[in-house]
PDB file of C-alpha atoms in Angstrom:
ATOM      1  CA  GLY A 264      -0.126   0.256   0.075  1.00 48.00           C
ATOM      2  CA  SER A 265       0.678   3.546  -0.110  1.00 47.00           C
ATOM      3  CA  GLU A 266       2.801   4.934   2.790  1.00 48.00           C
ATOM      4  CA  ARG A 267       4.380   8.815   4.062  1.00 49.00           C
ATOM      5  CA  GLN A 268       8.021   8.202   4.398  1.00 48.00           C
ATOM      6  CA  PRO A 269      11.265  10.403   4.805  1.00 46.00           C
ATOM      7  CA  ALA A 270      12.949  10.815   1.388  1.00 43.00           C
ATOM      8  CA  PRO A 271      15.765   8.604   1.194  1.00 43.00           C
ATOM      9  CA  ALA A 272      19.425   9.323   0.771  1.00 42.00           C
ATOM     10  CA  ALA A 273      19.563   7.633  -2.767  1.00 42.00           C
ATOM     11  CA  ALA A 274      16.712   7.306  -4.885  1.00 44.00           C
ATOM     12  CA  PRO A 275      15.890   4.638  -7.267  1.00 49.00           C
ATOM     13  CA  ALA A 276      15.068   7.051 -10.066  1.00 54.00           C
ATOM     14  CA  THR A 277      16.360  10.053 -11.423  1.00 52.00           C
ATOM     15  CA  PRO A 278      14.287  13.205  -9.593  1.00 57.00           C
ATOM     16  CA  ALA A 279      13.017  15.943 -11.662  1.00 59.00           C
ATOM     17  CA  ALA A 280      15.419  18.792 -12.072  1.00 53.00           C
ATOM     18  CA  PRO A 281      14.156  22.069 -10.617  1.00 51.00           C
ATOM     19  CA  ALA A 282      12.638  24.413 -12.867  1.00 45.00           C
ATOM     20  CA  GLN A 283      15.026  26.374 -14.817  1.00 45.00           C
ATOM     21  CA  ALA A 284      14.518  29.373 -17.027  1.00 44.00           C
ATOM     22  CA  PRO A 285      13.791  29.312 -19.936  1.00 47.00           C
ATOM     23  CA  THR A 286      10.445  27.063 -18.500  1.00 56.00           C
ATOM     24  CA  LEU A 287       8.805  24.767 -20.925  1.00 71.00           C
ATOM     25  CA  ALA A 288       5.314  25.131 -21.899  1.00 74.00           C
ATOM     26  CA  PRO A 289       3.125  23.305 -19.118  1.00 81.00           C
ATOM     27  CA  LEU A 290       1.934  19.526 -20.806  1.00 85.00           C
ATOM     28  CA  THR A 291      -1.918  19.552 -21.445  1.00 89.00           C
ATOM     29  CA  LEU A 292      -3.302  15.889 -20.568  1.00 91.00           C
ATOM     30  CA  SER A 293      -6.542  14.793 -22.082  1.00 90.00           C
ATOM     31  CA  ALA A 294      -9.486  14.071 -20.254  1.00 91.00           C
ATOM     32  CA  GLU A 295      -8.623  10.029 -20.134  1.00 91.00           C
ATOM     33  CA  ALA A 296      -5.788  10.667 -17.627  1.00 94.00           C
ATOM     34  CA  ARG A 297      -5.729   8.371 -14.962  1.00 92.00           C
ATOM     35  CA  SER A 298      -5.682  10.236 -11.487  1.00 95.00           C
ATOM     36  CA  GLY A 299      -4.863   9.131  -7.856  1.00 95.00           C
ATOM     37  CA  THR A 300      -4.060  10.752  -4.265  1.00 96.00           C
ATOM     38  CA  SER A 301      -1.099  10.519  -2.674  1.00 96.00           C
ATOM     39  CA  ALA A 302      -0.689   8.390   0.459  1.00 93.00           C
ATOM     40  CA  ASP A 303      -1.399  11.150   2.876  1.00 95.00           C
ATOM     41  CA  GLY A 304      -3.835  13.003   0.881  1.00 96.00           C
ATOM     42  CA  THR A 305      -1.736  15.876  -0.334  1.00 97.00           C
ATOM     43  CA  TYR A 306      -1.031  15.474  -4.102  1.00 97.00           C
ATOM     44  CA  THR A 307      -3.309  14.425  -6.973  1.00 96.00           C
ATOM     45  CA  VAL A 308      -1.653  12.991  -9.731  1.00 96.00           C
ATOM     46  CA  LYS A 309      -2.976  12.544 -13.159  1.00 95.00           C
ATOM     47  CA  TRP A 310      -1.011  10.923 -15.988  1.00 91.00           C
ATOM     48  CA  GLU A 311      -1.132   9.303 -19.074  1.00 92.00           C
ATOM     49  CA  VAL A 312       1.003   7.406 -21.685  1.00 87.00           C
ATOM     50  CA  VAL A 313       2.632   9.544 -24.179  1.00 90.00           C
ATOM     51  CA  GLY A 314       0.751   8.139 -27.678  1.00 86.00           C
ATOM     52  CA  GLY A 315      -1.711   6.649 -25.598  1.00 84.00           C
ATOM     53  CA  THR A 316      -1.020   2.827 -25.038  1.00 79.00           C
ATOM     54  CA  ILE A 317       2.058   0.975 -23.667  1.00 75.00           C
ATOM     55  CA  PRO A 318       3.825  -0.676 -26.369  1.00 70.00           C
ATOM     56  CA  ASP A 319       4.963  -4.316 -26.090  1.00 72.00           C
ATOM     57  CA  ALA A 320       8.497  -4.512 -24.417  1.00 72.00           C
ATOM     58  CA  GLU A 321       9.355  -1.186 -25.871  1.00 78.00           C
ATOM     59  CA  PRO A 322      10.298   2.144 -24.198  1.00 83.00           C
ATOM     60  CA  PHE A 323       7.456   4.378 -23.477  1.00 80.00           C
ATOM     61  CA  ALA A 324       6.916   7.830 -21.953  1.00 87.00           C
ATOM     62  CA  ILE A 325       4.442   9.182 -19.676  1.00 88.00           C
ATOM     63  CA  ALA A 326       3.079  12.886 -19.257  1.00 93.00           C
ATOM     64  CA  PHE A 327       1.950  13.686 -15.863  1.00 94.00           C
ATOM     65  CA  ALA A 328       0.631  16.891 -13.784  1.00 95.00           C
ATOM     66  CA  VAL A 329       0.932  17.215  -9.603  1.00 96.00           C
ATOM     67  CA  THR A 330      -1.462  19.404  -7.724  1.00 95.00           C
ATOM     68  CA  ARG A 331      -1.677  20.142  -3.872  1.00 96.00           C
ATOM     69  CA  ALA A 332      -4.902  19.344  -2.191  1.00 94.00           C
ATOM     70  CA  ASP A 333      -4.394  22.635  -0.049  1.00 95.00           C
ATOM     71  CA  GLY A 334      -4.272  24.545  -3.169  1.00 91.00           C
ATOM     72  CA  LYS A 335      -0.696  25.916  -2.739  1.00 93.00           C
ATOM     73  CA  PRO A 336       1.670  25.555  -5.718  1.00 92.00           C
ATOM     74  CA  VAL A 337       4.184  22.305  -5.865  1.00 93.00           C
ATOM     75  CA  ALA A 338       7.517  23.897  -4.864  1.00 94.00           C
ATOM     76  CA  ALA A 339       9.806  24.728  -7.662  1.00 91.00           C
ATOM     77  CA  ASP A 340      12.469  22.595  -6.137  1.00 92.00           C
ATOM     78  CA  ALA A 341      10.154  19.435  -5.497  1.00 93.00           C
ATOM     79  CA  GLU A 342      11.556  16.167  -6.283  1.00 93.00           C
ATOM     80  CA  VAL A 343       9.532  13.997  -8.414  1.00 92.00           C
ATOM     81  CA  PHE A 344      10.328  10.191  -8.885  1.00 89.00           C
ATOM     82  CA  VAL A 345       8.651   7.674 -11.109  1.00 87.00           C
ATOM     83  CA  ASP A 346       9.157   4.052 -10.841  1.00 84.00           C
ATOM     84  CA  ALA A 347       7.451   0.862 -11.937  1.00 78.00           C
ATOM     85  CA  GLU A 348       7.761  -2.934 -10.026  1.00 80.00           C
ATOM     86  CA  MET A 349       6.156  -6.422 -10.507  1.00 79.00           C
ATOM     87  CA  PRO A 350       5.631  -7.130  -7.089  1.00 69.00           C
ATOM     88  CA  HIS A 351       4.812 -10.748  -7.753  1.00 64.00           C
ATOM     89  CA  HIS A 352       8.211 -11.325  -9.621  1.00 60.00           C
ATOM     90  CA  GLY A 353      10.115  -9.139  -6.970  1.00 62.00           C
ATOM     91  CA  HIS A 354      12.031  -6.909  -9.554  1.00 55.00           C
ATOM     92  CA  GLY A 355      11.517  -3.285 -11.290  1.00 58.00           C
ATOM     93  CA  MET A 356      12.268  -2.076 -14.639  1.00 62.00           C
ATOM     94  CA  ASN A 357      15.497  -2.642 -16.496  1.00 60.00           C
ATOM     95  CA  PHE A 358      15.977   0.835 -17.208  1.00 67.00           C
ATOM     96  CA  VAL A 359      16.319   3.678 -15.146  1.00 71.00           C
ATOM     97  CA  PRO A 360      13.888   6.358 -15.896  1.00 75.00           C
ATOM     98  CA  THR A 361      14.201  10.209 -16.345  1.00 84.00           C
ATOM     99  CA  VAL A 362      11.601  12.887 -14.874  1.00 89.00           C
ATOM    100  CA  LYS A 363      11.585  16.375 -16.589  1.00 91.00           C
ATOM    101  CA  ARG A 364       9.727  19.404 -15.267  1.00 92.00           C
ATOM    102  CA  GLN A 365       7.889  20.893 -18.649  1.00 92.00           C
ATOM    103  CA  GLY A 366       6.387  23.999 -17.026  1.00 85.00           C
ATOM    104  CA  GLY A 367       4.359  24.465 -13.843  1.00 86.00           C
ATOM    105  CA  ALA A 368       3.760  21.136 -11.965  1.00 90.00           C
ATOM    106  CA  THR A 369       3.516  18.990 -15.358  1.00 94.00           C
ATOM    107  CA  PHE A 370       6.241  16.528 -16.193  1.00 93.00           C
ATOM    108  CA  LEU A 371       7.285  14.103 -18.819  1.00 91.00           C
ATOM    109  CA  GLY A 372       8.882  10.715 -17.818  1.00 88.00           C
ATOM    110  CA  GLU A 373      10.939   9.174 -20.293  1.00 88.00           C
ATOM    111  CA  GLY A 374      12.674   5.480 -20.182  1.00 81.00           C
ATOM    112  CA  ARG A 375       9.943   3.357 -19.066  1.00 74.00           C
ATOM    113  CA  LEU A 376      10.177  -0.078 -20.018  1.00 69.00           C
ATOM    114  CA  PHE A 377       7.441  -2.647 -19.240  1.00 65.00           C
ATOM    115  CA  HIS A 378       9.701  -5.745 -20.454  1.00 60.00           C
ATOM    116  CA  MET A 379       7.417  -8.685 -19.409  1.00 67.00           C
ATOM    117  CA  PRO A 380       3.631  -9.310 -19.299  1.00 70.00           C
ATOM    118  CA  GLY A 381       2.097  -9.445 -15.655  1.00 71.00           C
ATOM    119  CA  ARG A 382       1.000  -7.275 -13.329  1.00 79.00           C
ATOM    120  CA  TRP A 383       3.089  -3.907 -12.928  1.00 80.00           C
ATOM    121  CA  VAL A 384       3.189  -1.377 -10.213  1.00 85.00           C
ATOM    122  CA  LEU A 385       3.508   2.363 -11.566  1.00 87.00           C
ATOM    123  CA  ALA A 386       4.562   4.664  -8.713  1.00 89.00           C
ATOM    124  CA  ILE A 387       4.769   8.669  -8.541  1.00 92.00           C
ATOM    125  CA  ASP A 388       6.656  10.059  -5.481  1.00 93.00           C
ATOM    126  CA  VAL A 389       6.553  13.841  -4.853  1.00 96.00           C
ATOM    127  CA  GLY A 390       9.336  15.176  -2.287  1.00 95.00           C
ATOM    128  CA  GLU A 391       8.877  18.571  -0.929  1.00 95.00           C
ATOM    129  CA  ASP A 392      10.414  19.667   2.457  1.00 91.00           C
ATOM    130  CA  GLY A 393      12.140  16.476   2.721  1.00 92.00           C
ATOM    131  CA  VAL A 394       9.244  14.405   2.711  1.00 94.00           C
ATOM    132  CA  ARG A 395       8.093  12.072   0.172  1.00 95.00           C
ATOM    133  CA  GLU A 396       4.455  10.778  -0.662  1.00 96.00           C
ATOM    134  CA  ARG A 397       3.576   8.005  -3.201  1.00 95.00           C
ATOM    135  CA  THR A 398       0.890   7.645  -5.383  1.00 94.00           C
ATOM    136  CA  GLN A 399       0.418   4.266  -7.215  1.00 93.00           C
ATOM    137  CA  TRP A 400      -1.448   2.367 -10.079  1.00 88.00           C
ATOM    138  CA  PHE A 401      -1.908  -1.392 -10.639  1.00 81.00           C
ATOM    139  CA  GLY A 402      -2.062  -2.526 -14.161  1.00 76.00           C
ATOM    140  CA  ASP A 403      -1.616  -5.509 -16.160  1.00 73.00           C
ATOM    141  CA  VAL A 404       0.314  -5.726 -19.191  1.00 70.00           C
ATOM    142  CA  GLU A 405      -0.361  -8.636 -21.763  1.00 77.00           C
TER     143      GLU A 405
END
């Protein structure tokens, strides 16, 4: 399940770099984007696969947006991590994904690869002020 935890010293994936000038235009997600709330309800995360579907054993990217439940903007120096694992097999992806802040609180996560069929868990962690909160989704890849 989801849980609130202190940010670890080393992360399994590359965090998003803080916003830098010039800022890229924010991404626009479709109405079909999946949505979830983080473990303690601090964040709402919406995401979708760039191109619409997860390809069979090929790298893909996701676009996602993060908002705070209290209405405050997500900090410019917030760290955002994206990872995926197969809990029934005890392993994650074979690639280390990257995350790039696109503008505002939208991000592009590249280098995802679900290299085998089965149940996957996609997790997006947002870290502010030394605390990281996870939002996750389960999905089956055929």
